[in-house]
Amino acid sequence: EAGVTQFPSHSVIEKGQTVTLRCDPISGHDNLYWYRRVMGKEIKFLLHFVKESKQDESGMPNNRFLAERTGGTYSTLKVQPAELEDSGVYFCASSQLAGYGNEQFFGPGTRLTVL
Amino acid sequence: QKEVEQNSGPLSVPEGAIASLNCTYSDRGSQSFFWYRQYSGKSPELIMSIYSNGDKEDGRFTAQLNKASQYVSLLIRDSQPSDSATYLCAVPRGAGNNRKLIWGLGTSLAVNP
């Protein structure tokens, strides 16, 4: 069974540019999560999809971030325009169910550097 | 106060020793607790979950939970160099079908041969 995949693995862009990150969850997993780790800080929740619907987007930093999950399969996270503080590692995770005890499986992350 | 707190380390132990990793949490209503292991440049990987007070053992790993003290720990027996990684404590937060993970900073463990 293929795991969670993310693309690209690394992205270096200049301030003001746009970047789109992609996540492909494990097949059959309705729940998809985005997290971010900024250097020296804890991993922070960004948002949670159930199928194509946003269940919780309380962690999205601001309106420069747009997440989509068309068709309830893969998800994209677009940052436009990127700022220096957006640098970090963006992780995607998926789970079959979302209740207590259901394991979230993580992708390898996308390391975003904004110069 | 952070919701989930861990000592960042680094924690250094000799090969074969017991490594003890600690985590405290602020929400008394928390019901489940996860330990993830993350090798440098890799994704977090779930290694233990615990829901009830007491100990839960899985191979060389033992998770310990004390809800009264809001404390969860991970013991690694017979530590191996391959156990060198960052260990992350995570606590689900939310209700119904919304369970986002709240993370500690992680403890870096180095097992020396």
PDB file of C-alpha atoms in Angstrom:
ATOM      1  CA  GLU A   1       0.000   0.000   0.000  1.00  0.00           C
ATOM      2  CA  ALA A   2       1.445   3.356  -1.016  1.00  0.00           C
ATOM      3  CA  GLY A   3       1.900   5.880   1.756  1.00  0.00           C
ATOM      4  CA  VAL A   4       1.159   9.580   1.807  1.00  0.00           C
ATOM      5  CA  THR A   5       3.124  11.360  -0.869  1.00  0.00           C
ATOM      6  CA  GLN A   6       3.957  15.024  -1.176  1.00  0.00           C
ATOM      7  CA  PHE A   7       5.344  17.124  -3.978  1.00  0.00           C
ATOM      8  CA  PRO A   8       7.713  18.853  -4.250  1.00  0.00           C
ATOM      9  CA  SER A   9      10.116  17.714  -1.566  1.00  0.00           C
ATOM     10  CA  HIS A  10      11.827  21.088  -1.575  1.00  0.00           C
ATOM     11  CA  SER A  11      10.861  24.496  -2.904  1.00  0.00           C
ATOM     12  CA  VAL A  12      12.879  27.683  -2.823  1.00  0.00           C
ATOM     13  CA  ILE A  13      11.058  30.818  -3.906  1.00  0.00           C
ATOM     14  CA  GLU A  14      11.397  34.549  -3.499  1.00  0.00           C
ATOM     15  CA  LYS A  15       9.168  36.665  -1.344  1.00  0.00           C
ATOM     16  CA  GLY A  16       6.053  37.615  -3.239  1.00  0.00           C
ATOM     17  CA  GLN A  17       6.015  34.544  -5.455  1.00  0.00           C
ATOM     18  CA  THR A  18       3.404  31.808  -5.446  1.00  0.00           C
ATOM     19  CA  VAL A  19       3.953  28.195  -4.507  1.00  0.00           C
ATOM     20  CA  THR A  20       1.596  25.238  -4.636  1.00  0.00           C
ATOM     21  CA  LEU A  21       2.188  22.151  -2.561  1.00  0.00           C
ATOM     22  CA  ARG A  22       0.515  18.867  -3.340  1.00  0.00           C
ATOM     23  CA  CYS A  23      -0.460  15.951  -1.130  1.00  0.00           C
ATOM     24  CA  ASP A  24      -1.730  12.548  -2.184  1.00  0.00           C
ATOM     25  CA  PRO A  25      -3.215  10.692   0.780  1.00  0.00           C
ATOM     26  CA  ILE A  26      -3.403   6.960   1.253  1.00  0.00           C
ATOM     27  CA  SER A  27      -6.094   5.575  -1.014  1.00  0.00           C
ATOM     28  CA  GLY A  28      -9.435   5.362   0.770  1.00  0.00           C
ATOM     29  CA  HIS A  29      -8.541   7.811   3.514  1.00  0.00           C
ATOM     30  CA  ASP A  30     -11.286  10.403   3.763  1.00  0.00           C
ATOM     31  CA  ASN A  31      -9.431  12.542   6.295  1.00  0.00           C
ATOM     32  CA  LEU A  32      -6.570  14.724   5.149  1.00  0.00           C
ATOM     33  CA  TYR A  33      -4.621  17.101   7.353  1.00  0.00           C
ATOM     34  CA  TRP A  34      -2.050  19.793   6.712  1.00  0.00           C
ATOM     35  CA  TYR A  35       0.515  20.702   9.364  1.00  0.00           C
ATOM     36  CA  ARG A  36       3.514  22.999   9.343  1.00  0.00           C
ATOM     37  CA  ARG A  37       6.731  23.066  11.309  1.00  0.00           C
ATOM     38  CA  VAL A  38       8.635  26.304  11.480  1.00  0.00           C
ATOM     39  CA  MET A  39      12.257  25.935  12.592  1.00  0.00           C
ATOM     40  CA  GLY A  40      12.548  25.818  16.359  1.00  0.00           C
ATOM     41  CA  LYS A  41       8.785  25.576  16.869  1.00  0.00           C
ATOM     42  CA  GLU A  42       6.277  22.793  17.361  1.00  0.00           C
ATOM     43  CA  ILE A  43       4.425  21.181  14.498  1.00  0.00           C
ATOM     44  CA  LYS A  44       1.239  23.204  14.090  1.00  0.00           C
ATOM     45  CA  PHE A  45      -2.098  22.152  12.645  1.00  0.00           C
ATOM     46  CA  LEU A  46      -3.280  24.082   9.585  1.00  0.00           C
ATOM     47  CA  LEU A  47      -6.477  22.415   8.419  1.00  0.00           C
ATOM     48  CA  HIS A  48      -8.471  19.212   8.095  1.00  0.00           C
ATOM     49  CA  PHE A  49     -10.479  17.936   5.146  1.00  0.00           C
ATOM     50  CA  VAL A  50     -13.120  15.258   5.294  1.00  0.00           C
ATOM     51  CA  LYS A  51     -13.404  14.146   1.706  1.00  0.00           C
ATOM     52  CA  GLU A  52     -13.661  17.424  -0.220  1.00  0.00           C
ATOM     53  CA  SER A  53     -15.047  19.496   2.655  1.00  0.00           C
ATOM     54  CA  LYS A  54     -13.021  21.637   5.025  1.00  0.00           C
ATOM     55  CA  GLN A  55     -13.812  20.324   8.497  1.00  0.00           C
ATOM     56  CA  ASP A  56     -11.526  22.691  10.378  1.00  0.00           C
ATOM     57  CA  GLU A  57      -9.345  25.447   8.963  1.00  0.00           C
ATOM     58  CA  SER A  58      -8.706  27.196  12.265  1.00  0.00           C
ATOM     59  CA  GLY A  59      -4.943  26.825  11.918  1.00  0.00           C
ATOM     60  CA  MET A  60      -4.584  28.579   8.567  1.00  0.00           C
ATOM     61  CA  PRO A  61      -2.319  31.585   9.223  1.00  0.00           C
ATOM     62  CA  ASN A  62      -4.053  34.095   6.957  1.00  0.00           C
ATOM     63  CA  ASN A  63      -5.792  34.504   3.637  1.00  0.00           C
ATOM     64  CA  ARG A  64      -2.560  34.081   1.693  1.00  0.00           C
ATOM     65  CA  PHE A  65      -3.036  30.356   2.225  1.00  0.00           C
ATOM     66  CA  LEU A  66      -5.596  28.462   0.166  1.00  0.00           C
ATOM     67  CA  ALA A  67      -6.189  24.742   0.465  1.00  0.00           C
ATOM     68  CA  GLU A  68      -8.308  22.663  -1.845  1.00  0.00           C
ATOM     69  CA  ARG A  69      -9.259  19.034  -2.174  1.00  0.00           C
ATOM     70  CA  THR A  70     -11.257  18.714  -5.322  1.00  0.00           C
ATOM     71  CA  GLY A  71     -13.003  15.373  -5.652  1.00  0.00           C
ATOM     72  CA  GLY A  72     -11.880  14.333  -2.213  1.00  0.00           C
ATOM     73  CA  THR A  73      -8.619  12.804  -3.421  1.00  0.00           C
ATOM     74  CA  TYR A  74      -5.407  14.798  -3.518  1.00  0.00           C
ATOM     75  CA  SER A  75      -5.066  18.200  -1.900  1.00  0.00           C
ATOM     76  CA  THR A  76      -3.177  21.328  -2.779  1.00  0.00           C
ATOM     77  CA  LEU A  77      -1.987  24.111  -0.523  1.00  0.00           C
ATOM     78  CA  LYS A  78      -1.228  27.381  -2.289  1.00  0.00           C
ATOM     79  CA  VAL A  79       0.657  30.241  -0.714  1.00  0.00           C
ATOM     80  CA  GLN A  80       0.199  33.532  -2.546  1.00  0.00           C
ATOM     81  CA  PRO A  81       2.086  35.784  -2.133  1.00  0.00           C
ATOM     82  CA  ALA A  82       4.717  34.018  -0.061  1.00  0.00           C
ATOM     83  CA  GLU A  83       6.351  35.824   2.844  1.00  0.00           C
ATOM     84  CA  LEU A  84       9.580  35.067   4.681  1.00  0.00           C
ATOM     85  CA  GLU A  85       7.720  33.700   7.720  1.00  0.00           C
ATOM     86  CA  ASP A  86       6.068  31.045   5.566  1.00  0.00           C
ATOM     87  CA  SER A  87       9.332  29.111   5.442  1.00  0.00           C
ATOM     88  CA  GLY A  88       9.130  25.726   7.106  1.00  0.00           C
ATOM     89  CA  VAL A  89       8.269  22.106   6.509  1.00  0.00           C
ATOM     90  CA  TYR A  90       4.708  21.424   5.437  1.00  0.00           C
ATOM     91  CA  PHE A  91       3.443  17.971   6.336  1.00  0.00           C
ATOM     92  CA  CYS A  92       0.362  16.273   5.046  1.00  0.00           C
ATOM     93  CA  ALA A  93      -1.280  13.400   6.891  1.00  0.00           C
ATOM     94  CA  SER A  94      -4.239  11.177   6.224  1.00  0.00           C
ATOM     95  CA  SER A  95      -6.398   8.847   8.251  1.00  0.00           C
ATOM     96  CA  GLN A  96      -9.236   6.491   7.532  1.00  0.00           C
ATOM     97  CA  LEU A  97     -11.336   7.686  10.435  1.00  0.00           C
ATOM     98  CA  ALA A  98     -11.059  10.801  12.570  1.00  0.00           C
ATOM     99  CA  GLY A  99     -12.176   9.745  16.012  1.00  0.00           C
ATOM    100  CA  TYR A 100      -9.997   9.090  19.001  1.00  0.00           C
ATOM    101  CA  GLY A 101      -7.228   6.637  18.411  1.00  0.00           C
ATOM    102  CA  ASN A 102      -7.220   6.773  14.650  1.00  0.00           C
ATOM    103  CA  GLU A 103      -3.673   6.986  13.411  1.00  0.00           C
ATOM    104  CA  GLN A 104      -2.671   9.788  11.151  1.00  0.00           C
ATOM    105  CA  PHE A 105      -0.108   8.698   8.563  1.00  0.00           C
ATOM    106  CA  PHE A 106       2.333  11.392   7.533  1.00  0.00           C
ATOM    107  CA  GLY A 107       3.963  12.221   4.258  1.00  0.00           C
ATOM    108  CA  PRO A 108       7.647  13.124   3.963  1.00  0.00           C
ATOM    109  CA  GLY A 109       6.903  16.834   3.962  1.00  0.00           C
ATOM    110  CA  THR A 110       7.699  19.725   1.656  1.00  0.00           C
ATOM    111  CA  ARG A 111      10.481  21.998   2.806  1.00  0.00           C
ATOM    112  CA  LEU A 112       9.606  25.539   1.730  1.00  0.00           C
ATOM    113  CA  THR A 113      12.213  28.263   1.809  1.00  0.00           C
ATOM    114  CA  VAL A 114      11.147  31.825   1.081  1.00  0.00           C
ATOM    115  CA  LEU A 115      14.039  34.185   0.355  1.00  0.00           C
TER     116      LEU A 115
ATOM    117  CA  GLN B   1       1.634  27.619  29.077  1.00  0.00           C
ATOM    118  CA  LYS B   2       2.029  25.398  26.060  1.00  0.00           C
ATOM    119  CA  GLU B   3      -0.612  22.733  25.542  1.00  0.00           C
ATOM    120  CA  VAL B   4       1.958  19.966  25.202  1.00  0.00           C
ATOM    121  CA  GLU B   5       5.423  20.302  26.675  1.00  0.00           C
ATOM    122  CA  GLN B   6       8.551  18.235  26.239  1.00  0.00           C
ATOM    123  CA  ASN B   7      12.180  18.784  27.093  1.00  0.00           C
ATOM    124  CA  SER B   8      13.903  19.420  23.791  1.00  0.00           C
ATOM    125  CA  GLY B   9      17.074  17.646  24.890  1.00  0.00           C
ATOM    126  CA  PRO B  10      19.287  16.443  23.504  1.00  0.00           C
ATOM    127  CA  LEU B  11      19.053  13.337  25.621  1.00  0.00           C
ATOM    128  CA  SER B  12      22.115  11.177  25.319  1.00  0.00           C
ATOM    129  CA  VAL B  13      22.222   7.564  26.551  1.00  0.00           C
ATOM    130  CA  PRO B  14      24.682   4.724  26.000  1.00  0.00           C
ATOM    131  CA  GLU B  15      23.705   1.738  23.921  1.00  0.00           C
ATOM    132  CA  GLY B  16      21.761  -0.792  25.979  1.00  0.00           C
ATOM    133  CA  ALA B  17      20.522   1.750  28.521  1.00  0.00           C
ATOM    134  CA  ILE B  18      16.957   2.844  29.177  1.00  0.00           C
ATOM    135  CA  ALA B  19      15.924   6.121  27.586  1.00  0.00           C
ATOM    136  CA  SER B  20      13.145   7.998  29.361  1.00  0.00           C
ATOM    137  CA  LEU B  21      11.184  10.660  27.478  1.00  0.00           C
ATOM    138  CA  ASN B  22       8.609  12.840  29.182  1.00  0.00           C
ATOM    139  CA  CYS B  23       5.611  14.877  28.120  1.00  0.00           C
ATOM    140  CA  THR B  24       3.087  16.971  30.037  1.00  0.00           C
ATOM    141  CA  TYR B  25      -0.191  18.340  28.723  1.00  0.00           C
ATOM    142  CA  SER B  26      -2.513  21.086  29.880  1.00  0.00           C
ATOM    143  CA  ASP B  27      -6.002  19.867  28.919  1.00  0.00           C
ATOM    144  CA  ARG B  28      -7.391  17.608  31.638  1.00  0.00           C
ATOM    145  CA  GLY B  29     -10.022  16.364  29.213  1.00  0.00           C
ATOM    146  CA  SER B  30      -7.472  14.746  26.902  1.00  0.00           C
ATOM    147  CA  GLN B  31      -8.300  11.100  26.279  1.00  0.00           C
ATOM    148  CA  SER B  32      -5.563   9.749  24.048  1.00  0.00           C
ATOM    149  CA  PHE B  33      -1.869  10.311  23.608  1.00  0.00           C
ATOM    150  CA  PHE B  34       0.564   9.451  20.852  1.00  0.00           C
ATOM    151  CA  TRP B  35       4.303   9.115  20.582  1.00  0.00           C
ATOM    152  CA  TYR B  36       5.782   9.689  17.157  1.00  0.00           C
ATOM    153  CA  ARG B  37       9.373   9.107  16.114  1.00  0.00           C
ATOM    154  CA  GLN B  38      10.947  11.328  13.481  1.00  0.00           C
ATOM    155  CA  TYR B  39      14.286  10.646  11.901  1.00  0.00           C
ATOM    156  CA  SER B  40      16.083  13.652  10.499  1.00  0.00           C
ATOM    157  CA  GLY B  41      14.481  14.748   7.237  1.00  0.00           C
ATOM    158  CA  LYS B  42      11.766  12.094   7.433  1.00  0.00           C
ATOM    159  CA  SER B  43       8.094  12.043   8.307  1.00  0.00           C
ATOM    160  CA  PRO B  44       6.771  11.475  11.842  1.00  0.00           C
ATOM    161  CA  GLU B  45       5.943   7.817  12.431  1.00  0.00           C
ATOM    162  CA  LEU B  46       3.539   6.631  15.125  1.00  0.00           C
ATOM    163  CA  ILE B  47       5.238   4.223  17.510  1.00  0.00           C
ATOM    164  CA  MET B  48       2.931   4.153  20.546  1.00  0.00           C
ATOM    165  CA  SER B  49      -0.552   5.216  21.530  1.00  0.00           C
ATOM    166  CA  ILE B  50      -2.035   5.108  25.026  1.00  0.00           C
ATOM    167  CA  TYR B  51      -5.525   5.815  26.315  1.00  0.00           C
ATOM    168  CA  SER B  52      -5.726   4.455  29.870  1.00  0.00           C
ATOM    169  CA  ASN B  53      -3.790   5.200  33.022  1.00  0.00           C
ATOM    170  CA  GLY B  54      -0.886   2.883  33.589  1.00  0.00           C
ATOM    171  CA  ASP B  55       1.640   1.228  31.340  1.00  0.00           C
ATOM    172  CA  LYS B  56       1.409  -0.071  27.802  1.00  0.00           C
ATOM    173  CA  GLU B  57       4.225  -2.179  26.466  1.00  0.00           C
ATOM    174  CA  ASP B  58       5.156  -2.918  22.866  1.00  0.00           C
ATOM    175  CA  GLY B  59       8.479  -4.636  22.396  1.00  0.00           C
ATOM    176  CA  ARG B  60      11.227  -2.405  23.757  1.00  0.00           C
ATOM    177  CA  PHE B  61       8.834   0.527  24.125  1.00  0.00           C
ATOM    178  CA  THR B  62       6.656   1.279  27.150  1.00  0.00           C
ATOM    179  CA  ALA B  63       4.266   4.199  27.328  1.00  0.00           C
ATOM    180  CA  GLN B  64       3.152   5.367  30.751  1.00  0.00           C
ATOM    181  CA  LEU B  65       0.137   7.579  31.388  1.00  0.00           C
ATOM    182  CA  ASN B  66      -0.864   9.405  34.553  1.00  0.00           C
ATOM    183  CA  LYS B  67      -3.950  11.503  33.885  1.00  0.00           C
ATOM    184  CA  ALA B  68      -4.074  12.910  37.418  1.00  0.00           C
ATOM    185  CA  SER B  69      -0.623  14.394  36.922  1.00  0.00           C
ATOM    186  CA  GLN B  70      -1.250  15.127  33.210  1.00  0.00           C
ATOM    187  CA  TYR B  71       1.902  13.297  32.355  1.00  0.00           C
ATOM    188  CA  VAL B  72       2.800  10.751  29.697  1.00  0.00           C
ATOM    189  CA  SER B  73       6.183   9.158  29.197  1.00  0.00           C
ATOM    190  CA  LEU B  74       7.938   6.824  26.807  1.00  0.00           C
ATOM    191  CA  LEU B  75      10.581   4.379  27.951  1.00  0.00           C
ATOM    192  CA  ILE B  76      12.888   2.721  25.466  1.00  0.00           C
ATOM    193  CA  ARG B  77      14.654  -0.327  26.884  1.00  0.00           C
ATOM    194  CA  ASP B  78      17.925  -1.688  25.515  1.00  0.00           C
ATOM    195  CA  SER B  79      18.423   1.494  23.488  1.00  0.00           C
ATOM    196  CA  GLN B  80      20.043   1.034  20.088  1.00  0.00           C
ATOM    197  CA  PRO B  81      21.862   3.549  17.901  1.00  0.00           C
ATOM    198  CA  SER B  82      18.972   3.159  15.448  1.00  0.00           C
ATOM    199  CA  ASP B  83      16.692   4.679  18.109  1.00  0.00           C
ATOM    200  CA  SER B  84      18.496   8.000  17.680  1.00  0.00           C
ATOM    201  CA  ALA B  85      15.768  10.352  16.490  1.00  0.00           C
ATOM    202  CA  THR B  86      13.397  13.052  17.678  1.00  0.00           C
ATOM    203  CA  TYR B  87      10.464  11.765  19.710  1.00  0.00           C
ATOM    204  CA  LEU B  88       7.285  13.799  19.478  1.00  0.00           C
ATOM    205  CA  CYS B  89       4.392  13.725  21.912  1.00  0.00           C
ATOM    206  CA  ALA B  90       1.017  14.484  20.312  1.00  0.00           C
ATOM    207  CA  VAL B  91      -2.424  14.903  21.840  1.00  0.00           C
ATOM    208  CA  PRO B  92      -5.615  14.903  19.747  1.00  0.00           C
ATOM    209  CA  ARG B  93      -7.841  17.919  20.259  1.00  0.00           C
ATOM    210  CA  GLY B  94     -11.349  18.351  19.016  1.00  0.00           C
ATOM    211  CA  ALA B  95     -14.727  16.689  19.065  1.00  0.00           C
ATOM    212  CA  GLY B  96     -16.692  14.374  16.864  1.00  0.00           C
ATOM    213  CA  ASN B  97     -14.878  13.712  13.619  1.00  0.00           C
ATOM    214  CA  ASN B  98     -12.417  16.536  14.028  1.00  0.00           C
ATOM    215  CA  ARG B  99      -9.202  15.399  15.684  1.00  0.00           C
ATOM    216  CA  LYS B 100      -6.273  17.642  15.041  1.00  0.00           C
ATOM    217  CA  LEU B 101      -3.011  16.774  16.742  1.00  0.00           C
ATOM    218  CA  ILE B 102      -1.407  19.196  19.190  1.00  0.00           C
ATOM    219  CA  TRP B 103       2.336  18.604  19.330  1.00  0.00           C
ATOM    220  CA  GLY B 104       5.163  19.024  21.742  1.00  0.00           C
ATOM    221  CA  LEU B 105       8.458  20.413  20.546  1.00  0.00           C
ATOM    222  CA  GLY B 106      10.005  16.950  20.536  1.00  0.00           C
ATOM    223  CA  THR B 107      12.945  15.465  22.406  1.00  0.00           C
ATOM    224  CA  SER B 108      16.093  14.658  20.492  1.00  0.00           C
ATOM    225  CA  LEU B 109      17.552  11.302  21.559  1.00  0.00           C
ATOM    226  CA  ALA B 110      21.099  10.209  20.805  1.00  0.00           C
ATOM    227  CA  VAL B 111      22.081   6.611  21.576  1.00  0.00           C
ATOM    228  CA  ASN B 112      25.837   6.277  21.677  1.00  0.00           C
ATOM    229  CA  PRO B 113      27.484   2.973  20.662  1.00  0.00           C
TER     230      PRO B 113
END
